[in-house]
Short mmCIF file of C-alpha atoms in Angstrom, two decimals:
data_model
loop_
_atom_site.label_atom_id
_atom_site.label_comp_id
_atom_site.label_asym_id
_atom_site.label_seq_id
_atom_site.Cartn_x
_atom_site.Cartn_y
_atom_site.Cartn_z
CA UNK A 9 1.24 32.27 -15.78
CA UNK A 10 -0.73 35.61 -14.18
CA UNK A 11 1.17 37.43 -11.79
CA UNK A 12 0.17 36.50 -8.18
CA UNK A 13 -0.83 33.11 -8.70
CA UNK A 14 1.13 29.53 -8.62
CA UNK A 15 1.75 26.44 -10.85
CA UNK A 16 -0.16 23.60 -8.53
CA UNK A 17 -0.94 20.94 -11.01
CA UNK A 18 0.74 20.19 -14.70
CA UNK A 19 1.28 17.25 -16.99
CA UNK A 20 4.08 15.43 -15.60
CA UNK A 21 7.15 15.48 -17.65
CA UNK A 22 7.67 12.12 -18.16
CA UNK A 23 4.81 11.46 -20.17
CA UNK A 24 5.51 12.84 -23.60
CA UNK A 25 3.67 15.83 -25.52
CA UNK A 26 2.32 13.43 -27.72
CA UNK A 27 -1.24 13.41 -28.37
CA UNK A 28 -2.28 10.05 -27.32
CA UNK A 29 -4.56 7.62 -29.96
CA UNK A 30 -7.33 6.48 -26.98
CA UNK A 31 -10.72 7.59 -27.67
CA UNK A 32 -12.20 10.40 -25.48
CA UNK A 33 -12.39 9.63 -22.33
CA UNK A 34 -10.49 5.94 -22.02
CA UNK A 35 -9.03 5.64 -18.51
CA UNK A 36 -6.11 4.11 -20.09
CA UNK A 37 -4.50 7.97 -20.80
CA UNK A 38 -5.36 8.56 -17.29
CA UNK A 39 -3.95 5.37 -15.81
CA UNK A 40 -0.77 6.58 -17.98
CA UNK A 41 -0.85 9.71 -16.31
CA UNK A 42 -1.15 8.50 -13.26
CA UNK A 43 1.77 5.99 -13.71
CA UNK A 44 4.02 8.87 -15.32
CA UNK A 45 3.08 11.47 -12.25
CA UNK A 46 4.38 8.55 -9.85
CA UNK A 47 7.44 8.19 -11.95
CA UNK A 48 8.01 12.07 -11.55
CA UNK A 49 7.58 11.49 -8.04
CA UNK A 50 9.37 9.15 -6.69
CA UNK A 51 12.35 9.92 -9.52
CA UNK A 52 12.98 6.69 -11.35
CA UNK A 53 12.27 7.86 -14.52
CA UNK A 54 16.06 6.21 -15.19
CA UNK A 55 15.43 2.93 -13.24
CA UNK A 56 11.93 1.79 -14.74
CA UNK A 57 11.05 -0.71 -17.79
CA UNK A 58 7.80 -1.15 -18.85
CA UNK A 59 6.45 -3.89 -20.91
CA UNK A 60 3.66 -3.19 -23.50
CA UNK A 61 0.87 -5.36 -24.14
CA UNK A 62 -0.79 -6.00 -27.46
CA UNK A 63 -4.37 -4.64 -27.07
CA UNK A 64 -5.48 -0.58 -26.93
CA UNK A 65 -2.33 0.38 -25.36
CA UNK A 66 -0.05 -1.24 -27.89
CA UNK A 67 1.92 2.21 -28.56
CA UNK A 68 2.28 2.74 -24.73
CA UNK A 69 5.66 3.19 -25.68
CA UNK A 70 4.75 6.64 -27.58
CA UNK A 71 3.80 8.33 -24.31
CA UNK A 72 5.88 6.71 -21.61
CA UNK A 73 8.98 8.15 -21.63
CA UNK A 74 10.88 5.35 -19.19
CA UNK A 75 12.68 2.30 -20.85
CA UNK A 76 9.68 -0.26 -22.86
CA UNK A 77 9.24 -3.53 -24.28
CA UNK A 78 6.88 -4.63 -26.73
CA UNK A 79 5.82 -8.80 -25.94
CA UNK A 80 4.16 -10.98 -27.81
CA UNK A 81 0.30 -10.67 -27.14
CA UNK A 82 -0.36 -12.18 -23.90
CA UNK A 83 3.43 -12.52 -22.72
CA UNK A 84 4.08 -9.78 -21.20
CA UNK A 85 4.64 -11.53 -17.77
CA UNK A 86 7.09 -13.85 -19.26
CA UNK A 87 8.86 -10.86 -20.84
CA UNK A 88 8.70 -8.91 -17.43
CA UNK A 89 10.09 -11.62 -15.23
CA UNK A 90 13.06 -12.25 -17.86
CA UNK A 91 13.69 -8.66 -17.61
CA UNK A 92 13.32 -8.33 -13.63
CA UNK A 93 15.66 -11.66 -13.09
CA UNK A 94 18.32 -9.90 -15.31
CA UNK A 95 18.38 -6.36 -13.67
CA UNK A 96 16.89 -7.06 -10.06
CA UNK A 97 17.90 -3.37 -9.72
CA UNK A 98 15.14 -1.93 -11.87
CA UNK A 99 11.50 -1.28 -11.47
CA UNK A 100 9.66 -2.99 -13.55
CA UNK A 101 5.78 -2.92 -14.64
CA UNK A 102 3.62 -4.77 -17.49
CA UNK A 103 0.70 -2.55 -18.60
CA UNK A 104 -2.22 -4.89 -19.91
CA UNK A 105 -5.74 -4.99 -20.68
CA UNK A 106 -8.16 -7.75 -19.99
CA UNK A 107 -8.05 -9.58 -23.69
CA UNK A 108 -3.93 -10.14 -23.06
CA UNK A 109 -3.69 -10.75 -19.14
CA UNK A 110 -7.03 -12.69 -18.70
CA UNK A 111 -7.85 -14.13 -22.34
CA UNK A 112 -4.45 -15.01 -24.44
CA UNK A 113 -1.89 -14.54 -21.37
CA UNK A 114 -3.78 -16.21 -18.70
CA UNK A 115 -0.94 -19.21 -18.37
CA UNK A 116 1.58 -16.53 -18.10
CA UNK A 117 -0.01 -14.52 -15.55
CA UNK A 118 -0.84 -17.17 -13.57
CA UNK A 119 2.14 -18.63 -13.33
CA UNK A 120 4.45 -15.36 -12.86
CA UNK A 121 2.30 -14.73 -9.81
CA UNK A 122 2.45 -18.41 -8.51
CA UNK A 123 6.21 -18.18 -8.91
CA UNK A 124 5.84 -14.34 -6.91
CA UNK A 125 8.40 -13.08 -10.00
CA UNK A 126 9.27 -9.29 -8.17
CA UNK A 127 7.42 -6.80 -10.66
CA UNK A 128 4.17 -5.02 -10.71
CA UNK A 129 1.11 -5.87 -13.02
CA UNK A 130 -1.23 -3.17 -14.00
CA UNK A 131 -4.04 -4.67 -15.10
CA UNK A 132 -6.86 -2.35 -17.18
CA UNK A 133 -10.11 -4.46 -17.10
CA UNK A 134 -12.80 -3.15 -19.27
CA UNK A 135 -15.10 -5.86 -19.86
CA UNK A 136 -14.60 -6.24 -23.65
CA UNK A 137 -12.03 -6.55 -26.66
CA UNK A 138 -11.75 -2.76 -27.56
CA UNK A 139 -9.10 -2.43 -29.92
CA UNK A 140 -10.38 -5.22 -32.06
CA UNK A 141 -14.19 -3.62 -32.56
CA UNK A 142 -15.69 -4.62 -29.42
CA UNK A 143 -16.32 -8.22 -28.77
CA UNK A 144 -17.20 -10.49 -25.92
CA UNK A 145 -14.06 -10.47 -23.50
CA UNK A 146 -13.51 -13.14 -20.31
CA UNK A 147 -14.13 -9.92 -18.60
CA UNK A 148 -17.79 -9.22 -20.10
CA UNK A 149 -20.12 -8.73 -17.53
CA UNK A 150 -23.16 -11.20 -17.40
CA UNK A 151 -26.09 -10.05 -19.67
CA UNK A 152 -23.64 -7.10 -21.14
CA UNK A 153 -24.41 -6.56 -25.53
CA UNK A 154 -21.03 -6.81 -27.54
CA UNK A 155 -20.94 -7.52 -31.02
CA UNK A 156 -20.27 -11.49 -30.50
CA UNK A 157 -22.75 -11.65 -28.14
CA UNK A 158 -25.69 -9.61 -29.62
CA UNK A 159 -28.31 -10.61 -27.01
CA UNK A 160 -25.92 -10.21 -23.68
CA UNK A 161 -23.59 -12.64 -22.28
CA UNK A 162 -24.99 -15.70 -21.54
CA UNK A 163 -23.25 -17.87 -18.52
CA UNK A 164 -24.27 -21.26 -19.95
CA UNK A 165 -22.07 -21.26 -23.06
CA UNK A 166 -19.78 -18.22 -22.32
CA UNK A 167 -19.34 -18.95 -18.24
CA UNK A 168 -19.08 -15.99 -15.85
CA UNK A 169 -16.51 -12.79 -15.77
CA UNK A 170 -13.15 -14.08 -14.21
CA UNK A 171 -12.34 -11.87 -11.41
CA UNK A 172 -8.57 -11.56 -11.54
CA UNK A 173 -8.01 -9.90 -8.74
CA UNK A 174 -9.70 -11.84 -6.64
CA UNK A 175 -8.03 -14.89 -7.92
CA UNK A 176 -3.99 -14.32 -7.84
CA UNK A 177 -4.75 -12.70 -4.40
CA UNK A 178 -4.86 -16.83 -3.46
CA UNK A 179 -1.45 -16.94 -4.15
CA UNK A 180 0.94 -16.72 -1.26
CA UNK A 181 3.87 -15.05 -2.95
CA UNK A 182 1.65 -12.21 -4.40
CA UNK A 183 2.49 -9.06 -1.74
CA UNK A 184 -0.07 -7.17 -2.75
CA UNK A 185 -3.60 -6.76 -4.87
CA UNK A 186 -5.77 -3.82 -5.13
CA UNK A 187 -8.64 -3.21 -7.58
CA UNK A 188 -8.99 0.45 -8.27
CA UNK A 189 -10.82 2.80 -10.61
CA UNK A 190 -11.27 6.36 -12.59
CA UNK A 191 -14.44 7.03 -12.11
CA UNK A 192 -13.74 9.81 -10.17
CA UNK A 193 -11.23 12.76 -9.14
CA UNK A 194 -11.07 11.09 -5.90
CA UNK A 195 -10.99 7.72 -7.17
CA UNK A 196 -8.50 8.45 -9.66
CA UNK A 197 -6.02 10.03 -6.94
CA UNK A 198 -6.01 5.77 -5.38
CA UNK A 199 -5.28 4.75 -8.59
CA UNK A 200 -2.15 6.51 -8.27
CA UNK A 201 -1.63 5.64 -4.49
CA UNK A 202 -2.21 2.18 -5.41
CA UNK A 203 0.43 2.36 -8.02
CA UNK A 204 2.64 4.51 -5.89
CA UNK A 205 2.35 1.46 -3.42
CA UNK A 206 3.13 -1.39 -5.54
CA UNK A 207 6.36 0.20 -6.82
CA UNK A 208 7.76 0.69 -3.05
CA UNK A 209 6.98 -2.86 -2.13
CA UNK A 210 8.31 -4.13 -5.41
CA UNK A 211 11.67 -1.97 -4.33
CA UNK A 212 11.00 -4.04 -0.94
CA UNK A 213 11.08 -7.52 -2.88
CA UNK A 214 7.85 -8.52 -1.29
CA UNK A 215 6.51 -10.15 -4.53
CA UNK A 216 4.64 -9.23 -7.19
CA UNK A 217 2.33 -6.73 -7.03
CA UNK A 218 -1.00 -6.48 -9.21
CA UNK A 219 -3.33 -3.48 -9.63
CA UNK A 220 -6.60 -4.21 -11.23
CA UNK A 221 -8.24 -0.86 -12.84
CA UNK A 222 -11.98 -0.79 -13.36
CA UNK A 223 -11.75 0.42 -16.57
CA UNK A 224 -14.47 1.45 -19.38
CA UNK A 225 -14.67 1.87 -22.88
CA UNK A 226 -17.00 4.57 -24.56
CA UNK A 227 -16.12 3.00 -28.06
CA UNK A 228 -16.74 -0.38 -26.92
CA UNK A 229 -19.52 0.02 -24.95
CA UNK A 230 -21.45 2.29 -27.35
CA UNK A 231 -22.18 4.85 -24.79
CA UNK A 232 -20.69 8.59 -24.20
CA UNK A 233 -17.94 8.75 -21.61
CA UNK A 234 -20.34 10.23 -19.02
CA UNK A 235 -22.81 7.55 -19.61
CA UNK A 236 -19.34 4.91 -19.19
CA UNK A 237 -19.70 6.23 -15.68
CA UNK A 238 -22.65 5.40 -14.69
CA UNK A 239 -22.63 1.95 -16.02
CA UNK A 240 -19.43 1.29 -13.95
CA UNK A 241 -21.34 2.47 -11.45
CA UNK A 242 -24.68 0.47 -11.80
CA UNK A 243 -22.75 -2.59 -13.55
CA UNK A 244 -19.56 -3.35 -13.08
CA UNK A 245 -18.70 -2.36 -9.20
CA UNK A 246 -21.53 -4.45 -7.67
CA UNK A 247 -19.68 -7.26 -9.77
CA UNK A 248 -15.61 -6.54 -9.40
CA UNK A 249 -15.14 -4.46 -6.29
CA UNK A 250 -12.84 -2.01 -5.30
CA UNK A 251 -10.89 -2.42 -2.62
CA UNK A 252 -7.53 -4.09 -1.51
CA UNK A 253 -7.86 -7.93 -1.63
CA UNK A 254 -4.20 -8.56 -0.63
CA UNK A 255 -1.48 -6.34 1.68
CA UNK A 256 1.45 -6.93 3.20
CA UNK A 257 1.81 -7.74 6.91
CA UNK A 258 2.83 -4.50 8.48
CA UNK A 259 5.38 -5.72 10.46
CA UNK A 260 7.27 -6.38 6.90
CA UNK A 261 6.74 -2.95 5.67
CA UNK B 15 -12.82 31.36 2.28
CA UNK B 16 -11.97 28.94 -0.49
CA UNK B 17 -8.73 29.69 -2.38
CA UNK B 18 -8.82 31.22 -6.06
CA UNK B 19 -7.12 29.99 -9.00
CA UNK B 20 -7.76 29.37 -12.36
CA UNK B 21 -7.24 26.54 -15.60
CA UNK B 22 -5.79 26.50 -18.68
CA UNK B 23 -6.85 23.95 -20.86
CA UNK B 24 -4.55 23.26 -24.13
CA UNK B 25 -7.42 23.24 -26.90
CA UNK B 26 -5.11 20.83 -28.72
CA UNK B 27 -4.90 18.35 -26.75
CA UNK B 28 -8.58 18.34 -25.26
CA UNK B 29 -10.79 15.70 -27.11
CA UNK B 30 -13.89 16.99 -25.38
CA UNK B 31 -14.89 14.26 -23.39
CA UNK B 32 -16.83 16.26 -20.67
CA UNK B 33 -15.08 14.70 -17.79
CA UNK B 34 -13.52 17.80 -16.56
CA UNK B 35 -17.21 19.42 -17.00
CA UNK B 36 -19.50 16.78 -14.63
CA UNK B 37 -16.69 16.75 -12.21
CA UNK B 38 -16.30 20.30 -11.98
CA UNK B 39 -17.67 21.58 -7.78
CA UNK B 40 -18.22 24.96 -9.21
CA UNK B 41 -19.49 24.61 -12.70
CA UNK B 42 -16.83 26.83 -13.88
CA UNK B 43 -16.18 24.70 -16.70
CA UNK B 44 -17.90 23.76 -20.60
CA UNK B 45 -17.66 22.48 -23.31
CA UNK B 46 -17.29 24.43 -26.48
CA UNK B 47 -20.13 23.62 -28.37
CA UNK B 48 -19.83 26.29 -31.21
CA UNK B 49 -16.05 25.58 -32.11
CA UNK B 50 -13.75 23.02 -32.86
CA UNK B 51 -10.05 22.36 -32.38
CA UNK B 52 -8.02 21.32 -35.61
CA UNK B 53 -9.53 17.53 -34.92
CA UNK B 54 -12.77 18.63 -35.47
CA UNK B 55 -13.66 17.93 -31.67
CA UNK B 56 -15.47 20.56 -28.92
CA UNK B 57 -12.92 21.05 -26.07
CA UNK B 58 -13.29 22.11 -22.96
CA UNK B 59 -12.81 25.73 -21.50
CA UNK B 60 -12.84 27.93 -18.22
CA UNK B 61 -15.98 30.22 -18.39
CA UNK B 62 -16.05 31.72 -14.71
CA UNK B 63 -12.69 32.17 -13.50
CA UNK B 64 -14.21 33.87 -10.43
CA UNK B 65 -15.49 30.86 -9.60
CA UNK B 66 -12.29 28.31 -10.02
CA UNK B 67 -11.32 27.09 -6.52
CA UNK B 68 -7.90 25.37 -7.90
CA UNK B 69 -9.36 21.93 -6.56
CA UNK B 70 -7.45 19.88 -9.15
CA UNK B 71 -10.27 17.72 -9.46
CA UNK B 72 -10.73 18.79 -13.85
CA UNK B 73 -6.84 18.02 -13.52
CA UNK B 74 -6.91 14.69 -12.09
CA UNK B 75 -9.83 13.29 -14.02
CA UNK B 76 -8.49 14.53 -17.32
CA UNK B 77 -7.34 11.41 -19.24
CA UNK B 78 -5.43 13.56 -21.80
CA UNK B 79 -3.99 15.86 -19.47
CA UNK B 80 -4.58 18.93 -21.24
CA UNK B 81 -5.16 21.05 -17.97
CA UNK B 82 -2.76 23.14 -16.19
CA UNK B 83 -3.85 24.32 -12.81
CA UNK B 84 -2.96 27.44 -10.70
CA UNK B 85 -3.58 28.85 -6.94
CA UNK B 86 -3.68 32.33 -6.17
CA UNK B 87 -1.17 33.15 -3.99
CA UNK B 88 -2.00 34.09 -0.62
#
């Protein structure tokens, strides 16, 4: 550091030095930074588990340095509520992308937030099946090219993108459901309010919680990350909005 | 006045993404287009310190968080 000046902004410390695997660009190593910088912040580094998803952020566990669990793909709901029901005491979190919580794990989702199981979801929605090469997810916007659907999505035989967020915010034990982005600097700081949120009303036991990131996927979506941008932009916004679909009363808080 | 500060950006860790650049209020950011880090990737680097504000913004967007950021003292 230069003499005269001070340290404002660093890597938090509980997300490792590792170099992370996503492609440049992914919002999933910023959603993981933004989770980790909360951590710091409200010191529970010792209280939280996290449960890992099969998908892109299958190695979460390399980065996040809190307690994990790897589930079975599409269970990590199941494997969060038997964790939460054991240690009530403990924050817990499953991190999952759209091909585990809204394509193999929809039962399980569903379900954990009908029953209003105490933990937080963070869901990373990016409209296809990175990891796997890129093909047509639940998520997959109308029209949008992937390699299993070569001439866009087409609603007849494929139906329409589910809109998660949207849809457990029905549920009247869910507390609270937010859809948040990225895109931005600005956008990117309510990511982490948003996240910062759901763990104090989980530490409330006001129900389960569920954060919805508008993801993209440079890889995936054959574009350069700035391009990503703008196609969240022009795309995917006017189709899942941001915005909080589901808060606690306030006399509760 | 606007505060002063200045970036360090761990050439390592950087995968050259250009978030940090478009996001940038000053332009006091680029990309290294004429050198690569030991992954064979441009990164990112401060080329007008004069210019840095210490925003954060570079910081916040960076998925890989590979920048440090620091305010001059007043």
């Amino acid at each position: 550091m230069k003499k005269g000046y001070e340290l404002i902004y660093k890597r938090p410390k509980t997300l490792l030095s590792k170099r992370m695997h996503y492609c440049p660009g992914c919002f999933h190593s910023t959603v993981h930074k933004m989770l980790m910088e909360v951590v710091e912040e409200m010191d529970i580094q010792e209280k939280t588990i996290g449960v890992c998803p099969v998908g892109c952020s299958v190695f979460a566990y390399d980065y996040l340095d809190v307690d994990m669990q790897e589930a079975a793909h599409g269970r990590a709901a199941a494997v969060a509520t038997g964790i939460k029901r054991m240690l009530p005491d403990r924050i817990v979190f499953s991190y999952q992308g759209d091909g585990d919580l809204a394509a193999i794990g929809t039962a399980e989702t569903i379900h954990a937030c009908n029953r209003g199981e105490n933990f937080t979801f963070i869901f990373i929605n990016n409209g296809i099946y990175g990891m796997t090469g890129g093909q047509m997810a639940p998520t997959t916007l109308e029209g949008q090219k992937t390699t299993t659907s070569p001439y866009g999505r087409k609603p007849d035989t494929a139906g329409m993108p589910i809109k998660m967020a949207e849809i457990v915010s029905l549920f009247e034990r869910v507390a609270y459901v937010e859809r948040v982005s990225c895109n931005t600097p600005a956008n990117a700081r309510k990511t982490k309010r948003a996240i910062r949120k759901a763990f104090e009303f989980q530490m409330q036991g006001l129900g389960t919680t569920f954060i919805e990131v508008a993801s993209n996927c440079p890889s995936g979506w054959k574009c350069t990350p700035e391009e990503s941008l703008n196609w969240l932009k022009e795309h995917v916004f006017p189709y899942f909005p941001l915005g909080v679909f589901k808060e606690p009363a306030k006399e509760k808080v | 006045m606007p505060q002063k500060g200045y970036v360090e950006i761990s050439v390592e860790v950087c995968k050259g993404c250009n978030l940090c650049v478009i996001h940038c209020p000053t332009e006091c950011l680029a990309l290294n287009t004429s050198d690569t880090n030991s992954y064979g990737l441009h990164y990112a680097y401060l080329v007008d310190e004069d210019k840095c504000i210490a925003c954060q913004n570079c910081a916040v967007i960076c998925p890989d968080a590979a920048i440090t950021v620091y305010k001059k003292v007043a």
